[in-house]
PDB file of C-alpha atoms in Angstrom:
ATOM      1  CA  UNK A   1      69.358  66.051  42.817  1.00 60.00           C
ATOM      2  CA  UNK A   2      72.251  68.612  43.407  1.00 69.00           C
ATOM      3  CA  UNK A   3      75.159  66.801  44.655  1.00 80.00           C
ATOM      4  CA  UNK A   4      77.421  67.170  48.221  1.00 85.00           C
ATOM      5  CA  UNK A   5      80.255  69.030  46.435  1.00 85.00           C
ATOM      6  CA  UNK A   6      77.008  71.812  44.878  1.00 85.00           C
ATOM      7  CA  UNK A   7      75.665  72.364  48.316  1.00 90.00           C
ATOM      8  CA  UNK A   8      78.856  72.930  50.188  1.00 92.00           C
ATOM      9  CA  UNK A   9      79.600  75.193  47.163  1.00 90.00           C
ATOM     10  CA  UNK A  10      76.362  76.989  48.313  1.00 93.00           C
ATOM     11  CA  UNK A  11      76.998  76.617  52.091  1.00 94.00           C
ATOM     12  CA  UNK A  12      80.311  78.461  51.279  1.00 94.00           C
ATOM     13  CA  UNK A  13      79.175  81.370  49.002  1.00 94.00           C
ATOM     14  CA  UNK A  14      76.617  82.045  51.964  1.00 96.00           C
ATOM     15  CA  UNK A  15      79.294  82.191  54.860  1.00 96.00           C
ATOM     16  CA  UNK A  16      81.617  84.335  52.217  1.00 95.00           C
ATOM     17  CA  UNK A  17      78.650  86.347  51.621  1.00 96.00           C
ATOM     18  CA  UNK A  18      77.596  87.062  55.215  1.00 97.00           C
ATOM     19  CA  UNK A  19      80.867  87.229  56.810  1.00 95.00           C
ATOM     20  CA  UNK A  20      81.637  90.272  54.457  1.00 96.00           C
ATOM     21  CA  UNK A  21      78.464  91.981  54.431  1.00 97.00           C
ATOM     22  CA  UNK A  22      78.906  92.020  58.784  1.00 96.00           C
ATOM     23  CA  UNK A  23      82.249  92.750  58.759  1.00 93.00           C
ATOM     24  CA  UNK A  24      83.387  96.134  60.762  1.00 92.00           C
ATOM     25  CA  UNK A  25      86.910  97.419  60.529  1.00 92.00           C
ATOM     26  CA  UNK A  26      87.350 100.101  64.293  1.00 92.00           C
ATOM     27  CA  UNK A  27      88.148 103.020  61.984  1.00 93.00           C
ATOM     28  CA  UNK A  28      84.429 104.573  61.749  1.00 93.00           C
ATOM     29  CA  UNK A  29      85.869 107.058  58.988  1.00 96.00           C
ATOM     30  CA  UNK A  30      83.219 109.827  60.677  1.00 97.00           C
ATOM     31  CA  UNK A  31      83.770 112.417  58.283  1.00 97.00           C
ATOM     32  CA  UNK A  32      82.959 110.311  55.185  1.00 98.00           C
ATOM     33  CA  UNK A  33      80.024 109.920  53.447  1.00 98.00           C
ATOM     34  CA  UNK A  34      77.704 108.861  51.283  1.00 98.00           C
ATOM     35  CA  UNK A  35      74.913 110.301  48.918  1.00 98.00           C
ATOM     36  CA  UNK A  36      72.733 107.890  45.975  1.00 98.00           C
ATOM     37  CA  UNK A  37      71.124 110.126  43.909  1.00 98.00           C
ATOM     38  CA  UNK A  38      68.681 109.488  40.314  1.00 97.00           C
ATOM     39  CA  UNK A  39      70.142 110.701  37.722  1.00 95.00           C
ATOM     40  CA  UNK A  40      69.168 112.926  34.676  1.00 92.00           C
ATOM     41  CA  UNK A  41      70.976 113.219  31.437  1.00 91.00           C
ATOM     42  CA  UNK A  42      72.922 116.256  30.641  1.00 89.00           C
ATOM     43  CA  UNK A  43      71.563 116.819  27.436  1.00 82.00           C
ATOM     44  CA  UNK A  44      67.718 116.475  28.340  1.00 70.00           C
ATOM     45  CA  UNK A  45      67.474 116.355  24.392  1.00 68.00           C
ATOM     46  CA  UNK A  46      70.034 113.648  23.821  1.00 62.00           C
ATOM     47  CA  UNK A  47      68.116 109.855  23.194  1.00 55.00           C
ATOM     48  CA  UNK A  48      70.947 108.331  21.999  1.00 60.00           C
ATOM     49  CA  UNK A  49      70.787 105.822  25.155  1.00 57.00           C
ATOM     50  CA  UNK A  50      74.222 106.600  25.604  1.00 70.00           C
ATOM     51  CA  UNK A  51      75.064 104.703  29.517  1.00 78.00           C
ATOM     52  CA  UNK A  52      78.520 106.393  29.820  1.00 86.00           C
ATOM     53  CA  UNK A  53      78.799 107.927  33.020  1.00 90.00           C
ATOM     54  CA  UNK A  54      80.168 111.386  31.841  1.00 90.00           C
ATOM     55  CA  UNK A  55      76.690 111.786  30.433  1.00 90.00           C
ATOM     56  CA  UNK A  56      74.679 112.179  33.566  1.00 93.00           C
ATOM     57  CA  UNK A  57      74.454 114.601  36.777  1.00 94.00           C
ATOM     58  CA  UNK A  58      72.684 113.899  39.924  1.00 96.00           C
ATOM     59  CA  UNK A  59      69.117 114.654  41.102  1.00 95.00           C
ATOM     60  CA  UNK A  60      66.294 115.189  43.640  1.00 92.00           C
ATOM     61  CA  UNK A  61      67.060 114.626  46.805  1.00 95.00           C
ATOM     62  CA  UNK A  62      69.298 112.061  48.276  1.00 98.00           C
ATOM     63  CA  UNK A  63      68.292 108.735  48.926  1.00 98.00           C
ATOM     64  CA  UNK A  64      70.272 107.824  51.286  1.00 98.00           C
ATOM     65  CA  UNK A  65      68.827 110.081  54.165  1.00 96.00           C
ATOM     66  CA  UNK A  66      66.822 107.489  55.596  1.00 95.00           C
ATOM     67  CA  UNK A  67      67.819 104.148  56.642  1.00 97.00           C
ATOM     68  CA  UNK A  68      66.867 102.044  54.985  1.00 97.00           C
ATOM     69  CA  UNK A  69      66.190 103.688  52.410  1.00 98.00           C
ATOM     70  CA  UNK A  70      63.716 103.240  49.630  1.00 97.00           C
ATOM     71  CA  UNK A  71      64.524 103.039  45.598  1.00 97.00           C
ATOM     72  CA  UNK A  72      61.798 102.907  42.927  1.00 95.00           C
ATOM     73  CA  UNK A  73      62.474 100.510  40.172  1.00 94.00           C
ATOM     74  CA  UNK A  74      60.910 101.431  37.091  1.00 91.00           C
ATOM     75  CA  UNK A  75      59.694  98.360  33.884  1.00 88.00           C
ATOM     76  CA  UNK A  76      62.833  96.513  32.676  1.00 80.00           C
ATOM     77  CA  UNK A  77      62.710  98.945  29.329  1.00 80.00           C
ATOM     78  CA  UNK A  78      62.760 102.087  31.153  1.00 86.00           C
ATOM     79  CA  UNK A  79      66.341 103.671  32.391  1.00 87.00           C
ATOM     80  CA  UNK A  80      66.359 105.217  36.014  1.00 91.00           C
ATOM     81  CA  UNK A  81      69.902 105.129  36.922  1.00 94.00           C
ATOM     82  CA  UNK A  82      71.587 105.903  39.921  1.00 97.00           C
ATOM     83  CA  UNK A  83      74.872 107.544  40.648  1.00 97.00           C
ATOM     84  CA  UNK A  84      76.988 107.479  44.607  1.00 97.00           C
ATOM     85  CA  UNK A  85      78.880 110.581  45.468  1.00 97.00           C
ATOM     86  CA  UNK A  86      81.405 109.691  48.150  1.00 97.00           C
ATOM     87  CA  UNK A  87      82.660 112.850  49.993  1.00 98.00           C
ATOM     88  CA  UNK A  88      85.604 113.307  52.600  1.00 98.00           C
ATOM     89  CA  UNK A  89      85.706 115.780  54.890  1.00 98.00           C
ATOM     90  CA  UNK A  90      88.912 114.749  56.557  1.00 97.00           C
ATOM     91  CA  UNK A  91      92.556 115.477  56.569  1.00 97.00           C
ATOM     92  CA  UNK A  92      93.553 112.139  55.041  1.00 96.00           C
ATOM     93  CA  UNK A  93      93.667 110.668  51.410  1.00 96.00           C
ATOM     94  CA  UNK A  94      91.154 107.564  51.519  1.00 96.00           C
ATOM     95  CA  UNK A  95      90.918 104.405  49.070  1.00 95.00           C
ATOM     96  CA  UNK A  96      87.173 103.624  48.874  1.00 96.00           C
ATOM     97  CA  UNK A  97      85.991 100.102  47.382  1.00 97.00           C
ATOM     98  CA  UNK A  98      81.827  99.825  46.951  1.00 98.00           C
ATOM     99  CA  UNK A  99      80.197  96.696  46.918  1.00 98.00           C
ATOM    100  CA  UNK A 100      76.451  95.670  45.800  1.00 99.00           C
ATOM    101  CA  UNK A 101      75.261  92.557  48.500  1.00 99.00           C
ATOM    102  CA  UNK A 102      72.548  90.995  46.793  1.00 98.00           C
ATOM    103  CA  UNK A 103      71.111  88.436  49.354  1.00 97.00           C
ATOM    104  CA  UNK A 104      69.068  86.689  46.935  1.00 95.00           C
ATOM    105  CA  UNK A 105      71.620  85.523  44.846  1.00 95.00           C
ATOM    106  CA  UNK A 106      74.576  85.720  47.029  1.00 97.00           C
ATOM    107  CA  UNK A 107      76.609  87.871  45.435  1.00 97.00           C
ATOM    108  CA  UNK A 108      79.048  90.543  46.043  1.00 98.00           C
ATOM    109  CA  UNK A 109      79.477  93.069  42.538  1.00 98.00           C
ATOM    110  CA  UNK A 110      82.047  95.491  43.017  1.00 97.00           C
ATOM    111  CA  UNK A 111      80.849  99.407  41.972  1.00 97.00           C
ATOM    112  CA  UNK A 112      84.386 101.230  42.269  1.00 96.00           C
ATOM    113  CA  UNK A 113      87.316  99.661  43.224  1.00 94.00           C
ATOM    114  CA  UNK A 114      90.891 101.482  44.655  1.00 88.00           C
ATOM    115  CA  UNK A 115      93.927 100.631  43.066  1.00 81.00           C
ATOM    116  CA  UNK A 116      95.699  98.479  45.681  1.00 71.00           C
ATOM    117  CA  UNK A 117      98.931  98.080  43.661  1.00 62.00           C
ATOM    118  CA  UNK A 118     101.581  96.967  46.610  1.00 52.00           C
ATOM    119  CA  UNK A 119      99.695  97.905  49.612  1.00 47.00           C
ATOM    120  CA  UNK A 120     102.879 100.323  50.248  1.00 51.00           C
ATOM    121  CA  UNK A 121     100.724 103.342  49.812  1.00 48.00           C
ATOM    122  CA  UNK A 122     102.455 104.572  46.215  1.00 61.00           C
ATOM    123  CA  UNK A 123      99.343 104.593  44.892  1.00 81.00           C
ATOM    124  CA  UNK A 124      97.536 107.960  44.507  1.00 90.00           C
ATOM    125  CA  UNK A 125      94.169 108.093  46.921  1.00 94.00           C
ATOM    126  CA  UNK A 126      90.766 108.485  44.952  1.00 94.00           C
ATOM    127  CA  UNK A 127      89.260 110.478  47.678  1.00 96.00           C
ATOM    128  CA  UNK A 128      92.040 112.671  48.180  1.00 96.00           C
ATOM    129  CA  UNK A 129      91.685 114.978  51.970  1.00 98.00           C
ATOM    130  CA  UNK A 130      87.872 117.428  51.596  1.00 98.00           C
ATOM    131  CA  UNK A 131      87.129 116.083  48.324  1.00 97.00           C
ATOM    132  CA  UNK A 132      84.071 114.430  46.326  1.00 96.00           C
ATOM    133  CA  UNK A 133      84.185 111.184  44.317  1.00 96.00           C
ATOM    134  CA  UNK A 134      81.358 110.365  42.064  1.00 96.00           C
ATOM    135  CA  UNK A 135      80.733 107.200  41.148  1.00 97.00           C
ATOM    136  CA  UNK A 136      78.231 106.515  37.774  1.00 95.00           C
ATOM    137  CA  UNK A 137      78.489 109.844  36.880  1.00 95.00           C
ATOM    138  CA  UNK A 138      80.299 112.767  35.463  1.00 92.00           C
ATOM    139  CA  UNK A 139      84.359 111.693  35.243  1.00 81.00           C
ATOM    140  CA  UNK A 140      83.139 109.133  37.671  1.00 71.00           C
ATOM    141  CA  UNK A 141      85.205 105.537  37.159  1.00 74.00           C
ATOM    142  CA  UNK A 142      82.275 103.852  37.155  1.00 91.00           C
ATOM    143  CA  UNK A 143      79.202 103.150  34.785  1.00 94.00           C
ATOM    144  CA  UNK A 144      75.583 104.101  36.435  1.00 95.00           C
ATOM    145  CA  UNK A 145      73.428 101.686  38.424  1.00 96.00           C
ATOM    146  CA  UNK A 146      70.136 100.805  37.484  1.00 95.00           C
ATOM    147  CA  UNK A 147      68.213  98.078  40.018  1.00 96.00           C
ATOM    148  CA  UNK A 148      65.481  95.935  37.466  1.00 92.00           C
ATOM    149  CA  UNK A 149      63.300  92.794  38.955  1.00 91.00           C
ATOM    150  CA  UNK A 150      63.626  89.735  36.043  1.00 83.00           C
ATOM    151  CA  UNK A 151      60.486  87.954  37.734  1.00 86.00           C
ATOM    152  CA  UNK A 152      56.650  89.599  38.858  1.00 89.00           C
ATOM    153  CA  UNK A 153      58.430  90.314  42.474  1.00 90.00           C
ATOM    154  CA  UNK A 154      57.018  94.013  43.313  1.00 94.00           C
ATOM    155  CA  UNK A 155      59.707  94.008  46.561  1.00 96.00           C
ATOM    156  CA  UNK A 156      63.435  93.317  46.891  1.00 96.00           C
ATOM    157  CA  UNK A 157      66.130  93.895  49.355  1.00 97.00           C
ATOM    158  CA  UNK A 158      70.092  94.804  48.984  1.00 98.00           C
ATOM    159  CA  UNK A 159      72.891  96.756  50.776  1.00 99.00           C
ATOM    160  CA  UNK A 160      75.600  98.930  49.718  1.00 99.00           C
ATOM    161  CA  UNK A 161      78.861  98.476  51.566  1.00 98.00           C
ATOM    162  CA  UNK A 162      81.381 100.874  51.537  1.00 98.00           C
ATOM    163  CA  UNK A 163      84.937  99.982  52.342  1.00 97.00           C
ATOM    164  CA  UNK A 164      87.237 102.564  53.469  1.00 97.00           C
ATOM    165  CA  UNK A 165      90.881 102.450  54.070  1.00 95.00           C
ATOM    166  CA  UNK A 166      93.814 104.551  55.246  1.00 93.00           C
ATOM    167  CA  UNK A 167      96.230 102.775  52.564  1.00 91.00           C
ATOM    168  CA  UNK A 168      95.791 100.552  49.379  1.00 91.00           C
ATOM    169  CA  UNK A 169      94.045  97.481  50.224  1.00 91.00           C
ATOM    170  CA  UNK A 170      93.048  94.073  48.454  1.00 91.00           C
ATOM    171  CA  UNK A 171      89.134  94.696  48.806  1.00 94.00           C
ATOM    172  CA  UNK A 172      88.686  93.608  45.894  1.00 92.00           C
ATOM    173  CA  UNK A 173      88.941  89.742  46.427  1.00 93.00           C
ATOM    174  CA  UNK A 174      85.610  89.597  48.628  1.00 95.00           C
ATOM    175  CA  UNK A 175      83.463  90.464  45.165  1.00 96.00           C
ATOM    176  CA  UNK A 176      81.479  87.206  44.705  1.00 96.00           C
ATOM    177  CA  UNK A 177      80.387  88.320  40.926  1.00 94.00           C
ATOM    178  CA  UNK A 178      78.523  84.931  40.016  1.00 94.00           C
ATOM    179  CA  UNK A 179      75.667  83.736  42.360  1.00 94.00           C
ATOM    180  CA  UNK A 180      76.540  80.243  43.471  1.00 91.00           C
ATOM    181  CA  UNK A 181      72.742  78.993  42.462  1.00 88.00           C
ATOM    182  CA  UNK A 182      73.814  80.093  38.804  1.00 83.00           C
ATOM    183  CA  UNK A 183      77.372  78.062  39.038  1.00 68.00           C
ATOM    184  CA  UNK A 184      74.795  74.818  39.638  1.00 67.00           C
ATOM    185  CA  UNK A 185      73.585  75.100  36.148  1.00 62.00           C
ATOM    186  CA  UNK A 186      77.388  74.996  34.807  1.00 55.00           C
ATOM    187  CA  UNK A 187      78.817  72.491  37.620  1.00 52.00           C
ATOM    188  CA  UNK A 188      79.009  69.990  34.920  1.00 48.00           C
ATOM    189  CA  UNK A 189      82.399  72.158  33.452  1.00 49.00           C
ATOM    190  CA  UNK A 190      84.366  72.181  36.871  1.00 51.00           C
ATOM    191  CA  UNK A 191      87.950  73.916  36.996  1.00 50.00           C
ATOM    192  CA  UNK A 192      87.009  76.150  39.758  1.00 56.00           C
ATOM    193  CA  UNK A 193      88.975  74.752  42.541  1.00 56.00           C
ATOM    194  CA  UNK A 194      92.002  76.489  41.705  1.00 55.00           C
ATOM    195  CA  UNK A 195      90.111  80.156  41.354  1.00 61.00           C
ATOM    196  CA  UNK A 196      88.626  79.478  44.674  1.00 68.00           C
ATOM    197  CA  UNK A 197      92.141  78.447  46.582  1.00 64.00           C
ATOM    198  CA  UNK A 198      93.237  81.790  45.270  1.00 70.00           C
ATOM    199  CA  UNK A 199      90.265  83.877  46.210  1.00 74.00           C
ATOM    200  CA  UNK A 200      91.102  82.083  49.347  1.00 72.00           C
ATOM    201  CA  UNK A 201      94.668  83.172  49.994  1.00 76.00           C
ATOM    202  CA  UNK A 202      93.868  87.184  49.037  1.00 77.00           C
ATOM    203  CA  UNK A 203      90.802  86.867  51.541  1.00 77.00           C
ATOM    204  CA  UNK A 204      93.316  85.532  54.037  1.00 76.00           C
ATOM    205  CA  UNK A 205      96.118  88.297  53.372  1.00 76.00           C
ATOM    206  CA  UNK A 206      93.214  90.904  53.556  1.00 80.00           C
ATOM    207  CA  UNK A 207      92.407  89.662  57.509  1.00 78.00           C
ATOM    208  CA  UNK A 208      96.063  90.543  58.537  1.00 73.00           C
ATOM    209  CA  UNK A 209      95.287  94.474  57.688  1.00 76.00           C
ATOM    210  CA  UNK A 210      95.548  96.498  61.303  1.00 82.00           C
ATOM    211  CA  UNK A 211      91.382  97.139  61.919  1.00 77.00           C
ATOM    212  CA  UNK A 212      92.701 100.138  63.021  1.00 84.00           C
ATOM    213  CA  UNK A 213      93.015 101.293  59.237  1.00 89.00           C
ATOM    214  CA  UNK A 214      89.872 100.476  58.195  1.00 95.00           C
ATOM    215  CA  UNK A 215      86.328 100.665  58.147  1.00 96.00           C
ATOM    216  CA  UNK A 216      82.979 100.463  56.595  1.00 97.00           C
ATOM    217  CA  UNK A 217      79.617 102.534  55.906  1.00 98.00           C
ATOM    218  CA  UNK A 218      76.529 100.355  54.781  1.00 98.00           C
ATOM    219  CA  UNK A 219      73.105 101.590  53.388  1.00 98.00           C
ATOM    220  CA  UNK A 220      69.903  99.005  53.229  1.00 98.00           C
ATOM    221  CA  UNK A 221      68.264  99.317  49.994  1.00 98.00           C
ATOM    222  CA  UNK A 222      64.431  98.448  49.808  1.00 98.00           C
ATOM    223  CA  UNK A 223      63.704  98.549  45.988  1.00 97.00           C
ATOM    224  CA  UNK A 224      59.694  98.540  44.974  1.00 97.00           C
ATOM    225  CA  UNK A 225      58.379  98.368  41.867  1.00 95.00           C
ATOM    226  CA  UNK A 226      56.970 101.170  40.566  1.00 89.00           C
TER     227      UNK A 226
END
């Protein structure tokens, strides 16, 4: 039933998908890391549902210490969200970009994203040198994550991929937002070619970055029901 045109489209999200998510930069960034933490509302008493990330702190231990590591997702109507602190313990600013790779539906969601403004390094460093960033929390630039299961599936499967760079960087062009299984239901509409040539291009631009100046940490995420 699906047309030639839907299951290159498919074909191509895939390779986009899985060149990205085992793509290594030679910077190894040792003195960075990563934490993924639960987190608790400030106010214990506050049930205003409020998701804004200033409204949370982490807790419990964090789940990253294990690889893979194991999250418990809780009935669609509960809230368990989850916040990333990113710490560097180097001498150097750093411009962190974190991605979501869902395998399922082939995409790519962006969690925090540098500002790459010229790539001529003008633009202030989130992680500035022995700092902390979080991200879903506190003045974090990000909202919280929360992982949820839509069908009976009691097992799932994702990665976080962290991006790191010495100087502002385009990362943000590799963020495959809509699944391409999803885009099958809406082929009908077309005008994507365009948005896809230039998705292209930036992809392109962001090969001819020196590997040198870049580099990646990556945490498998086995989410169970709980």
């Amino acid at each position: 039933r699906n047309s030639p045109e839907d299951i290159q489209s498919i074909i191509r999200a895939w390779q986009h998908f899985s060149y990205h998510l085992h793509r290594r930069g030679k910077n190894e960034f040792a003195q960075v890391r990563m934490e993924l933490h639960y987190l608790e509302p400030i106010d214990l008493e506050d049930s205003d549902g409020s998701y804004e990330p200033e409204n949370y702190r982490p807790m419990d231990e964090n789940l990253l210490s294990q690889e893979p590591s194991k999250v418990y997702v809780p009935e669609a109507d509960v809230d368990k969200p989850l916040g990333m602190t990113l710490y560097n313990d180097s001498d150097i600013p750093i411009y962190p970009y974190l991605f979501y790779f869902d395998p399922n539906e082939l995409t790519i969601t962006p969690w925090l994203l540098a500002p790459h403004g010229a790539g001529v390094g003008d633009v202030d460093a989130p992680l500035p040198p022995h700092s902390k960033l979080p991200v879903g929390y506190a003045n974090g630039a990000a909202y919280p994550w929360q992982f949820c299961f839509e069908d009976d599936r009691v097992e799932d499967i994702g990665f976080f991929k962290l991006f790191l760079s010495a100087s502002p960087a385009n990362f943000s062009c590799i963020a495959q937002i809509e699944s391409p299984f999803k885009r099958l239901e809406v082929s009908t509409r077309g005008g994507r070619g365009s948005e896809n040539d230039a998705q292209a291009e930036e992809v392109e631009q962001l090969e001819k970055l020196d590997k040198g100046s870049w580099g990646v940490k990556a945490a498998t995420i086995i989410q169970l029901r709980q």
